[in-house]
Amino acid sequence: MLDQICESVLQAGEMVRSAGDIAAKTHEKTSAADLVTEYDVALEAFLRERLLALLPGAVFFGEEEALEGDPSRGWAFIVDPIDGTTNFVRGIHPVDISVALAKDGMVEYGVVYDPWRRELFSGARGGGAFLNGKPIRVSGRPLSRGIFLMGTALYKREYLRPTLALTERLMARSCDFRRLGAAALDLCYVACGRAELFFEYSLCPWDYAAGSLLVTEAGGVAGTMEGAPLPILRRSSVWVSNRVNAAVVPELLGGGGDLPRQEF
Ligand code: IPD
Ligand code: CA
Ligand code: CA
């Protein structure tokens, strides 16, 4: 199953690499900060057809189309056809395609592909995590000798101040930070040891379902900023880290923070 999902995702990556005239195919969803391109929609339709052919009867939970069915029961594909759409539109390259396959609400397979760097992150529950077929592990570095990644929860502006406050506190404990603009890759970069920790106050299941499995399979920890397991049906805060820094975010938030439950 994992190989077949990878095959479909690699083909979708070809569609990203060959995309032309992106500006003319870009539209605003809810604001100038919330963009969708015709490629997001076309890739999701392509992945829907390919993935459901692998597992007829599975639920398909993608970013661009209305959800039909309950992804917390039976098999469900959870798909972000283009993660990092703002980067894609502007020719900034961290962009990925993210596909998770869950069974009864538990992610069993995860695939995240960066078509520009041709980096395919993949893994299955209990089977480890891989980058282009080679096993990956989180780093063993403490944050004081490492870097962190963060996202700005740009679709939920009420989280801007806490985001900047936590960024400042983490900066005081680390060497530096990066904001890639593609959450699934943020998670993969922690999984393969390029960074030590990532947080974002508000993400959707298609942003983190695949990447969070890869982090735990690579020996790291993943959860909400309140310290709960990541949900599969609604928006949530997310933080992931290597083992050494597992306590840092809950500690800085004073007991894990107290965030309201987030709906779509
Ligand atoms: C977004 C990116 C971004 C993150 C946002 C996500 P999209 O996904 O992952 O890094 O900060 O919260 O929504 O909209 O480009 O698929
Ligand atoms: Ca996304
Ligand atoms: Ca997207």
PDB file of C-alpha atoms and ligand atoms in Angstrom:
ATOM      1  CA  MET A   1       0.000   0.000   0.000  1.00  0.00           C
ATOM      2  CA  LEU A   2       2.786   2.447   0.942  1.00  0.00           C
ATOM      3  CA  ASP A   3       4.545   1.930  -2.402  1.00  0.00           C
ATOM      4  CA  GLN A   4       1.307   2.504  -4.280  1.00  0.00           C
ATOM      5  CA  ILE A   5       0.565   5.714  -2.384  1.00  0.00           C
ATOM      6  CA  CYS A   6       4.132   6.871  -3.108  1.00  0.00           C
ATOM      7  CA  GLU A   7       3.632   6.134  -6.805  1.00  0.00           C
ATOM      8  CA  SER A   8       0.535   8.369  -6.970  1.00  0.00           C
ATOM      9  CA  VAL A   9       2.212  11.136  -4.986  1.00  0.00           C
ATOM     10  CA  LEU A  10       5.280  11.074  -7.256  1.00  0.00           C
ATOM     11  CA  GLN A  11       3.018  11.484 -10.272  1.00  0.00           C
ATOM     12  CA  ALA A  12       1.248  14.398  -8.592  1.00  0.00           C
ATOM     13  CA  GLY A  13       4.721  15.876  -8.045  1.00  0.00           C
ATOM     14  CA  GLU A  14       5.273  15.857 -11.816  1.00  0.00           C
ATOM     15  CA  MET A  15       2.125  17.959 -12.124  1.00  0.00           C
ATOM     16  CA  VAL A  16       3.549  20.495  -9.654  1.00  0.00           C
ATOM     17  CA  ARG A  17       6.896  20.670 -11.462  1.00  0.00           C
ATOM     18  CA  SER A  18       5.255  21.181 -14.856  1.00  0.00           C
ATOM     19  CA  ALA A  19       2.756  23.814 -13.636  1.00  0.00           C
ATOM     20  CA  GLY A  20       2.786  26.965 -15.749  1.00  0.00           C
ATOM     21  CA  ASP A  21       1.068  30.338 -15.644  1.00  0.00           C
ATOM     22  CA  ILE A  22       0.383  29.910 -11.933  1.00  0.00           C
ATOM     23  CA  ALA A  23      -0.456  33.585 -11.321  1.00  0.00           C
ATOM     24  CA  ALA A  24      -3.351  33.500 -13.809  1.00  0.00           C
ATOM     25  CA  LYS A  25      -4.663  30.343 -12.156  1.00  0.00           C
ATOM     26  CA  THR A  26      -4.653  31.724  -8.620  1.00  0.00           C
ATOM     27  CA  HIS A  27      -7.778  32.846  -6.771  1.00  0.00           C
ATOM     28  CA  GLU A  28      -8.484  34.238  -3.308  1.00  0.00           C
ATOM     29  CA  LYS A  29     -10.511  31.917  -1.047  1.00  0.00           C
ATOM     30  CA  THR A  30     -11.403  34.089   1.960  1.00  0.00           C
ATOM     31  CA  SER A  31      -8.727  36.822   1.738  1.00  0.00           C
ATOM     32  CA  ALA A  32      -5.508  37.846   0.008  1.00  0.00           C
ATOM     33  CA  ALA A  33      -3.675  35.609   2.514  1.00  0.00           C
ATOM     34  CA  ASP A  34      -5.805  32.557   1.696  1.00  0.00           C
ATOM     35  CA  LEU A  35      -5.072  31.453  -1.854  1.00  0.00           C
ATOM     36  CA  VAL A  36      -6.091  28.505  -3.978  1.00  0.00           C
ATOM     37  CA  THR A  37      -4.779  27.695  -7.449  1.00  0.00           C
ATOM     38  CA  GLU A  38      -6.374  25.615 -10.151  1.00  0.00           C
ATOM     39  CA  TYR A  39      -3.484  23.201  -9.535  1.00  0.00           C
ATOM     40  CA  ASP A  40      -4.574  22.612  -5.914  1.00  0.00           C
ATOM     41  CA  VAL A  41      -7.997  21.564  -7.187  1.00  0.00           C
ATOM     42  CA  ALA A  42      -6.680  19.500 -10.132  1.00  0.00           C
ATOM     43  CA  LEU A  43      -4.137  17.666  -7.975  1.00  0.00           C
ATOM     44  CA  GLU A  44      -6.739  16.836  -5.368  1.00  0.00           C
ATOM     45  CA  ALA A  45      -9.058  15.430  -8.069  1.00  0.00           C
ATOM     46  CA  PHE A  46      -6.147  13.385  -9.480  1.00  0.00           C
ATOM     47  CA  LEU A  47      -5.202  12.030  -6.049  1.00  0.00           C
ATOM     48  CA  ARG A  48      -8.808  11.281  -5.173  1.00  0.00           C
ATOM     49  CA  GLU A  49      -9.204   9.143  -8.279  1.00  0.00           C
ATOM     50  CA  ARG A  50      -5.855   7.373  -7.897  1.00  0.00           C
ATOM     51  CA  LEU A  51      -6.086   6.737  -4.158  1.00  0.00           C
ATOM     52  CA  LEU A  52      -9.697   5.597  -4.092  1.00  0.00           C
ATOM     53  CA  ALA A  53      -8.849   3.128  -6.865  1.00  0.00           C
ATOM     54  CA  LEU A  54      -6.339   1.578  -4.412  1.00  0.00           C
ATOM     55  CA  LEU A  55      -8.910   1.289  -1.658  1.00  0.00           C
ATOM     56  CA  PRO A  56     -12.487   1.571  -2.952  1.00  0.00           C
ATOM     57  CA  GLY A  57     -14.872   2.530  -0.191  1.00  0.00           C
ATOM     58  CA  ALA A  58     -12.302   4.565   1.771  1.00  0.00           C
ATOM     59  CA  VAL A  59     -13.289   8.065   2.876  1.00  0.00           C
ATOM     60  CA  PHE A  60     -11.417  10.879   1.104  1.00  0.00           C
ATOM     61  CA  PHE A  61     -10.701  13.899   3.310  1.00  0.00           C
ATOM     62  CA  GLY A  62      -8.969  16.556   1.204  1.00  0.00           C
ATOM     63  CA  GLU A  63      -8.494  20.269   1.731  1.00  0.00           C
ATOM     64  CA  GLU A  64     -10.253  21.466  -1.388  1.00  0.00           C
ATOM     65  CA  GLU A  65     -13.510  19.513  -1.483  1.00  0.00           C
ATOM     66  CA  ALA A  66     -16.359  19.044   0.961  1.00  0.00           C
ATOM     67  CA  LEU A  67     -15.952  15.982   3.166  1.00  0.00           C
ATOM     68  CA  GLU A  68     -18.279  13.077   2.554  1.00  0.00           C
ATOM     69  CA  GLY A  69     -18.227  10.360   5.180  1.00  0.00           C
ATOM     70  CA  ASP A  70     -16.532   9.999   8.538  1.00  0.00           C
ATOM     71  CA  PRO A  71     -12.698   9.817   8.424  1.00  0.00           C
ATOM     72  CA  SER A  72     -12.584   8.486  11.982  1.00  0.00           C
ATOM     73  CA  ARG A  73     -14.193   5.176  10.933  1.00  0.00           C
ATOM     74  CA  GLY A  74     -12.714   2.582   8.606  1.00  0.00           C
ATOM     75  CA  TRP A  75     -10.069   3.596   6.069  1.00  0.00           C
ATOM     76  CA  ALA A  76      -9.612   7.288   5.229  1.00  0.00           C
ATOM     77  CA  PHE A  77      -7.171   9.171   3.031  1.00  0.00           C
ATOM     78  CA  ILE A  78      -6.276  12.598   4.456  1.00  0.00           C
ATOM     79  CA  VAL A  79      -4.800  14.727   1.693  1.00  0.00           C
ATOM     80  CA  ASP A  80      -3.244  18.140   1.178  1.00  0.00           C
ATOM     81  CA  PRO A  81      -2.725  18.345  -2.608  1.00  0.00           C
ATOM     82  CA  ILE A  82      -0.431  21.384  -2.332  1.00  0.00           C
ATOM     83  CA  ASP A  83       0.854  22.312   1.104  1.00  0.00           C
ATOM     84  CA  GLY A  84       2.540  25.708   0.863  1.00  0.00           C
ATOM     85  CA  THR A  85       0.273  27.283  -1.731  1.00  0.00           C
ATOM     86  CA  THR A  86       1.588  30.787  -1.027  1.00  0.00           C
ATOM     87  CA  ASN A  87       5.127  29.526  -1.689  1.00  0.00           C
ATOM     88  CA  PHE A  88       3.924  27.775  -4.859  1.00  0.00           C
ATOM     89  CA  VAL A  89       2.292  30.966  -6.175  1.00  0.00           C
ATOM     90  CA  ARG A  90       5.380  33.037  -5.433  1.00  0.00           C
ATOM     91  CA  GLY A  91       7.972  30.574  -6.715  1.00  0.00           C
ATOM     92  CA  ILE A  92       9.381  29.955  -3.235  1.00  0.00           C
ATOM     93  CA  HIS A  93      10.213  26.315  -3.117  1.00  0.00           C
ATOM     94  CA  PRO A  94       9.263  24.588   0.109  1.00  0.00           C
ATOM     95  CA  VAL A  95       6.052  23.012  -1.249  1.00  0.00           C
ATOM     96  CA  ASP A  96       4.788  19.489  -0.724  1.00  0.00           C
ATOM     97  CA  ILE A  97       2.052  16.994  -1.358  1.00  0.00           C
ATOM     98  CA  SER A  98       0.890  15.239   1.797  1.00  0.00           C
ATOM     99  CA  VAL A  99      -1.091  11.988   1.965  1.00  0.00           C
ATOM    100  CA  ALA A 100      -1.987  10.000   5.077  1.00  0.00           C
ATOM    101  CA  LEU A 101      -4.005   6.815   5.233  1.00  0.00           C
ATOM    102  CA  ALA A 102      -5.800   6.262   8.534  1.00  0.00           C
ATOM    103  CA  LYS A 103      -7.722   3.291   9.898  1.00  0.00           C
ATOM    104  CA  ASP A 104     -10.395   3.967  12.531  1.00  0.00           C
ATOM    105  CA  GLY A 105      -8.881   7.380  13.267  1.00  0.00           C
ATOM    106  CA  MET A 106      -5.284   6.141  13.600  1.00  0.00           C
ATOM    107  CA  VAL A 107      -2.758   7.149  10.908  1.00  0.00           C
ATOM    108  CA  GLU A 108      -1.186   3.983   9.471  1.00  0.00           C
ATOM    109  CA  TYR A 109       0.740   5.353   6.451  1.00  0.00           C
ATOM    110  CA  GLY A 110       2.227   8.770   5.732  1.00  0.00           C
ATOM    111  CA  VAL A 111       3.797  10.190   2.569  1.00  0.00           C
ATOM    112  CA  VAL A 112       5.086  13.750   2.097  1.00  0.00           C
ATOM    113  CA  TYR A 113       6.797  14.716  -1.162  1.00  0.00           C
ATOM    114  CA  ASP A 114       8.773  17.846  -2.007  1.00  0.00           C
ATOM    115  CA  PRO A 115       8.720  17.840  -5.819  1.00  0.00           C
ATOM    116  CA  TRP A 116      11.413  20.505  -6.216  1.00  0.00           C
ATOM    117  CA  ARG A 117      14.026  18.823  -4.040  1.00  0.00           C
ATOM    118  CA  ARG A 118      12.679  15.417  -5.118  1.00  0.00           C
ATOM    119  CA  GLU A 119      12.527  14.357  -1.481  1.00  0.00           C
ATOM    120  CA  LEU A 120      10.026  11.639  -0.668  1.00  0.00           C
ATOM    121  CA  PHE A 121       9.354  11.128   3.052  1.00  0.00           C
ATOM    122  CA  SER A 122       7.382   7.985   3.807  1.00  0.00           C
ATOM    123  CA  GLY A 123       6.547   5.605   6.596  1.00  0.00           C
ATOM    124  CA  ALA A 124       4.122   3.087   8.025  1.00  0.00           C
ATOM    125  CA  ARG A 125       3.100   2.646  11.659  1.00  0.00           C
ATOM    126  CA  GLY A 126       5.650   0.396  13.338  1.00  0.00           C
ATOM    127  CA  GLY A 127       7.831   0.288  10.218  1.00  0.00           C
ATOM    128  CA  GLY A 128      10.028   3.378  10.621  1.00  0.00           C
ATOM    129  CA  ALA A 129      10.334   6.559   8.553  1.00  0.00           C
ATOM    130  CA  PHE A 130      12.340   7.017   5.367  1.00  0.00           C
ATOM    131  CA  LEU A 131      13.666   9.753   3.085  1.00  0.00           C
ATOM    132  CA  ASN A 132      14.074   8.514  -0.472  1.00  0.00           C
ATOM    133  CA  GLY A 133      14.170   4.970   0.880  1.00  0.00           C
ATOM    134  CA  LYS A 134      16.797   5.567   3.586  1.00  0.00           C
ATOM    135  CA  PRO A 135      15.832   5.401   7.294  1.00  0.00           C
ATOM    136  CA  ILE A 136      15.613   8.735   9.097  1.00  0.00           C
ATOM    137  CA  ARG A 137      15.810   9.630  12.811  1.00  0.00           C
ATOM    138  CA  VAL A 138      15.160  12.769  14.810  1.00  0.00           C
ATOM    139  CA  SER A 139      18.290  14.509  16.068  1.00  0.00           C
ATOM    140  CA  GLY A 140      19.666  14.093  19.571  1.00  0.00           C
ATOM    141  CA  ARG A 141      20.451  17.821  19.886  1.00  0.00           C
ATOM    142  CA  PRO A 142      19.148  19.936  22.749  1.00  0.00           C
ATOM    143  CA  LEU A 143      17.438  23.132  21.614  1.00  0.00           C
ATOM    144  CA  SER A 144      20.322  25.176  23.034  1.00  0.00           C
ATOM    145  CA  ARG A 145      22.437  23.758  20.190  1.00  0.00           C
ATOM    146  CA  GLY A 146      19.626  23.504  17.650  1.00  0.00           C
ATOM    147  CA  ILE A 147      17.007  25.372  15.644  1.00  0.00           C
ATOM    148  CA  PHE A 148      13.230  25.327  15.669  1.00  0.00           C
ATOM    149  CA  LEU A 149      10.590  25.755  12.987  1.00  0.00           C
ATOM    150  CA  MET A 150       7.278  27.504  13.404  1.00  0.00           C
ATOM    151  CA  GLY A 151       4.133  28.416  11.491  1.00  0.00           C
ATOM    152  CA  THR A 152       2.135  31.599  11.882  1.00  0.00           C
ATOM    153  CA  ALA A 153      -1.380  30.041  11.922  1.00  0.00           C
ATOM    154  CA  LEU A 154      -2.134  32.659   9.292  1.00  0.00           C
ATOM    155  CA  TYR A 155      -5.786  31.689   8.837  1.00  0.00           C
ATOM    156  CA  LYS A 156      -6.503  32.252  12.543  1.00  0.00           C
ATOM    157  CA  ARG A 157      -5.190  35.736  13.292  1.00  0.00           C
ATOM    158  CA  GLU A 158      -6.115  35.511  16.981  1.00  0.00           C
ATOM    159  CA  TYR A 159      -3.063  33.283  17.423  1.00  0.00           C
ATOM    160  CA  LEU A 160      -0.586  35.851  16.124  1.00  0.00           C
ATOM    161  CA  ARG A 161       0.350  37.325  19.506  1.00  0.00           C
ATOM    162  CA  PRO A 162       0.806  33.983  21.309  1.00  0.00           C
ATOM    163  CA  THR A 163       2.767  32.755  18.267  1.00  0.00           C
ATOM    164  CA  LEU A 164       5.177  35.670  18.414  1.00  0.00           C
ATOM    165  CA  ALA A 165       5.462  35.426  22.202  1.00  0.00           C
ATOM    166  CA  LEU A 166       6.328  31.722  22.085  1.00  0.00           C
ATOM    167  CA  THR A 167       8.752  32.346  19.201  1.00  0.00           C
ATOM    168  CA  GLU A 168      10.578  34.927  21.301  1.00  0.00           C
ATOM    169  CA  ARG A 169      10.804  32.567  24.277  1.00  0.00           C
ATOM    170  CA  LEU A 170      12.065  29.705  22.119  1.00  0.00           C
ATOM    171  CA  MET A 171      14.600  32.003  20.433  1.00  0.00           C
ATOM    172  CA  ALA A 172      16.086  32.731  23.843  1.00  0.00           C
ATOM    173  CA  ARG A 173      16.705  28.982  24.267  1.00  0.00           C
ATOM    174  CA  SER A 174      17.916  28.074  20.759  1.00  0.00           C
ATOM    175  CA  CYS A 175      20.363  29.053  18.028  1.00  0.00           C
ATOM    176  CA  ASP A 176      17.755  30.290  15.511  1.00  0.00           C
ATOM    177  CA  PHE A 177      14.440  29.528  13.798  1.00  0.00           C
ATOM    178  CA  ARG A 178      12.985  29.138  10.287  1.00  0.00           C
ATOM    179  CA  ARG A 179       9.475  29.651   8.866  1.00  0.00           C
ATOM    180  CA  LEU A 180       9.259  27.360   5.819  1.00  0.00           C
ATOM    181  CA  GLY A 181       5.596  27.988   4.857  1.00  0.00           C
ATOM    182  CA  ALA A 182       4.738  24.306   4.328  1.00  0.00           C
ATOM    183  CA  ALA A 183       3.689  22.585   7.545  1.00  0.00           C
ATOM    184  CA  ALA A 184       3.991  18.958   6.412  1.00  0.00           C
ATOM    185  CA  LEU A 185       7.629  19.600   5.488  1.00  0.00           C
ATOM    186  CA  ASP A 186       8.214  21.311   8.849  1.00  0.00           C
ATOM    187  CA  LEU A 187       7.252  18.007  10.453  1.00  0.00           C
ATOM    188  CA  CYS A 188       9.459  15.991   8.096  1.00  0.00           C
ATOM    189  CA  TYR A 189      12.429  18.263   8.802  1.00  0.00           C
ATOM    190  CA  VAL A 190      12.096  17.461  12.511  1.00  0.00           C
ATOM    191  CA  ALA A 191      11.714  13.764  11.621  1.00  0.00           C
ATOM    192  CA  CYS A 192      15.009  13.723   9.719  1.00  0.00           C
ATOM    193  CA  GLY A 193      16.940  15.843  12.214  1.00  0.00           C
ATOM    194  CA  ARG A 194      17.235  19.073  10.197  1.00  0.00           C
ATOM    195  CA  ALA A 195      15.470  20.896  13.032  1.00  0.00           C
ATOM    196  CA  GLU A 196      14.756  20.024  16.657  1.00  0.00           C
ATOM    197  CA  LEU A 197      11.208  21.293  17.200  1.00  0.00           C
ATOM    198  CA  PHE A 198       8.176  22.730  15.383  1.00  0.00           C
ATOM    199  CA  PHE A 199       5.002  24.405  16.601  1.00  0.00           C
ATOM    200  CA  GLU A 200       1.963  26.075  15.055  1.00  0.00           C
ATOM    201  CA  TYR A 201      -1.138  27.203  16.918  1.00  0.00           C
ATOM    202  CA  SER A 202      -3.676  26.148  14.306  1.00  0.00           C
ATOM    203  CA  LEU A 203      -3.399  23.521  11.584  1.00  0.00           C
ATOM    204  CA  CYS A 204      -5.764  21.102   9.849  1.00  0.00           C
ATOM    205  CA  PRO A 205      -5.500  17.297   9.790  1.00  0.00           C
ATOM    206  CA  TRP A 206      -4.303  17.321   6.152  1.00  0.00           C
ATOM    207  CA  ASP A 207      -1.337  19.503   7.246  1.00  0.00           C
ATOM    208  CA  TYR A 208      -0.121  17.163  10.000  1.00  0.00           C
ATOM    209  CA  ALA A 209      -1.614  13.653   9.636  1.00  0.00           C
ATOM    210  CA  ALA A 210       1.178  12.234   7.449  1.00  0.00           C
ATOM    211  CA  GLY A 211       4.063  14.252   8.924  1.00  0.00           C
ATOM    212  CA  SER A 212       3.199  13.514  12.555  1.00  0.00           C
ATOM    213  CA  LEU A 213       3.348   9.755  11.877  1.00  0.00           C
ATOM    214  CA  LEU A 214       6.770  10.247  10.290  1.00  0.00           C
ATOM    215  CA  VAL A 215       8.003  12.155  13.370  1.00  0.00           C
ATOM    216  CA  THR A 216       6.937   9.424  15.789  1.00  0.00           C
ATOM    217  CA  GLU A 217       8.268   6.691  13.497  1.00  0.00           C
ATOM    218  CA  ALA A 218      11.590   8.581  13.419  1.00  0.00           C
ATOM    219  CA  GLY A 219      11.742   8.491  17.234  1.00  0.00           C
ATOM    220  CA  GLY A 220      10.235  11.901  18.001  1.00  0.00           C
ATOM    221  CA  VAL A 221       7.114  13.085  19.795  1.00  0.00           C
ATOM    222  CA  ALA A 222       3.996  14.719  18.330  1.00  0.00           C
ATOM    223  CA  GLY A 223       0.824  16.110  19.863  1.00  0.00           C
ATOM    224  CA  THR A 224      -1.249  19.198  20.454  1.00  0.00           C
ATOM    225  CA  MET A 225       0.248  22.079  22.419  1.00  0.00           C
ATOM    226  CA  GLU A 226      -2.098  21.111  25.269  1.00  0.00           C
ATOM    227  CA  GLY A 227      -0.393  17.714  25.372  1.00  0.00           C
ATOM    228  CA  ALA A 228      -3.218  15.663  23.796  1.00  0.00           C
ATOM    229  CA  PRO A 229      -3.046  13.328  20.785  1.00  0.00           C
ATOM    230  CA  LEU A 230      -3.573  15.094  17.438  1.00  0.00           C
ATOM    231  CA  PRO A 231      -7.214  14.961  16.288  1.00  0.00           C
ATOM    232  CA  ILE A 232      -8.210  13.700  12.865  1.00  0.00           C
ATOM    233  CA  LEU A 233     -11.479  15.600  12.433  1.00  0.00           C
ATOM    234  CA  ARG A 234     -10.833  19.218  13.304  1.00  0.00           C
ATOM    235  CA  ARG A 235      -8.243  22.011  13.491  1.00  0.00           C
ATOM    236  CA  SER A 236      -5.702  21.820  16.260  1.00  0.00           C
ATOM    237  CA  SER A 237      -2.490  23.264  17.614  1.00  0.00           C
ATOM    238  CA  VAL A 238       0.526  21.102  16.784  1.00  0.00           C
ATOM    239  CA  TRP A 239       3.962  20.681  18.208  1.00  0.00           C
ATOM    240  CA  VAL A 240       6.545  18.037  17.467  1.00  0.00           C
ATOM    241  CA  SER A 241      10.110  17.596  18.648  1.00  0.00           C
ATOM    242  CA  ASN A 242      12.933  15.188  19.139  1.00  0.00           C
ATOM    243  CA  ARG A 243      12.987  13.288  22.472  1.00  0.00           C
ATOM    244  CA  VAL A 244      15.529  15.582  24.124  1.00  0.00           C
ATOM    245  CA  ASN A 245      13.224  18.589  23.791  1.00  0.00           C
ATOM    246  CA  ALA A 246       9.953  16.808  24.529  1.00  0.00           C
ATOM    247  CA  ALA A 247       9.208  18.965  27.574  1.00  0.00           C
ATOM    248  CA  VAL A 248      10.159  22.365  26.146  1.00  0.00           C
ATOM    249  CA  VAL A 249       6.846  23.598  24.704  1.00  0.00           C
ATOM    250  CA  PRO A 250       4.597  22.390  27.569  1.00  0.00           C
ATOM    251  CA  GLU A 251       7.076  23.929  30.008  1.00  0.00           C
ATOM    252  CA  LEU A 252       7.131  27.300  28.228  1.00  0.00           C
ATOM    253  CA  LEU A 253       3.350  27.319  28.026  1.00  0.00           C
ATOM    254  CA  GLY A 254       3.094  26.651  31.754  1.00  0.00           C
ATOM    255  CA  GLY A 255       1.447  23.262  31.956  1.00  0.00           C
ATOM    256  CA  GLY A 256       0.819  22.836  28.263  1.00  0.00           C
ATOM    257  CA  GLY A 257      -1.255  25.928  27.507  1.00  0.00           C
ATOM    258  CA  ASP A 258      -4.996  26.189  27.562  1.00  0.00           C
ATOM    259  CA  LEU A 259      -6.159  26.577  23.994  1.00  0.00           C
ATOM    260  CA  PRO A 260      -9.799  26.582  22.962  1.00  0.00           C
ATOM    261  CA  ARG A 261     -11.011  23.602  20.942  1.00  0.00           C
ATOM    262  CA  GLN A 262     -10.736  24.612  17.291  1.00  0.00           C
ATOM    263  CA  GLU A 263     -13.346  23.914  14.635  1.00  0.00           C
ATOM    264  CA  PHE A 264     -12.883  24.333  10.888  1.00  0.00           C
TER     265      PHE A 264
HETATM  266  C1  IPD B   1      -0.430  26.188   5.059  1.00  0.00           C
HETATM  267  C2  IPD B   1       1.056  25.961   5.198  1.00  0.00           C
HETATM  268  C3  IPD B   1       1.642  26.973   6.143  1.00  0.00           C
HETATM  269  C4  IPD B   1       0.950  26.995   7.475  1.00  0.00           C
HETATM  270  C5  IPD B   1      -0.537  27.178   7.307  1.00  0.00           C
HETATM  271  C6  IPD B   1      -1.081  26.075   6.405  1.00  0.00           C
HETATM  272  P1  IPD B   1      -1.612  25.553   2.703  1.00  0.00           P
HETATM  273  O1  IPD B   1      -0.985  25.198   4.194  1.00  0.00           O
HETATM  274  O2  IPD B   1       1.311  24.663   5.681  1.00  0.00           O
HETATM  275  O3  IPD B   1       3.002  26.697   6.406  1.00  0.00           O
HETATM  276  O4  IPD B   1       1.451  28.067   8.236  1.00  0.00           O
HETATM  277  O5  IPD B   1      -1.140  27.135   8.579  1.00  0.00           O
HETATM  278  O6  IPD B   1      -2.461  26.202   6.281  1.00  0.00           O
HETATM  279  O7  IPD B   1      -2.782  26.457   2.952  1.00  0.00           O
HETATM  280  O8  IPD B   1      -0.532  26.185   1.927  1.00  0.00           O
HETATM  281  O9  IPD B   1      -2.005  24.193   2.246  1.00  0.00           O
HETATM  282 CA    CA B   2      -1.524  22.824   4.130  1.00  0.00          CA
HETATM  283 CA    CA B   3      -3.161  23.083   0.683  1.00  0.00          CA
END
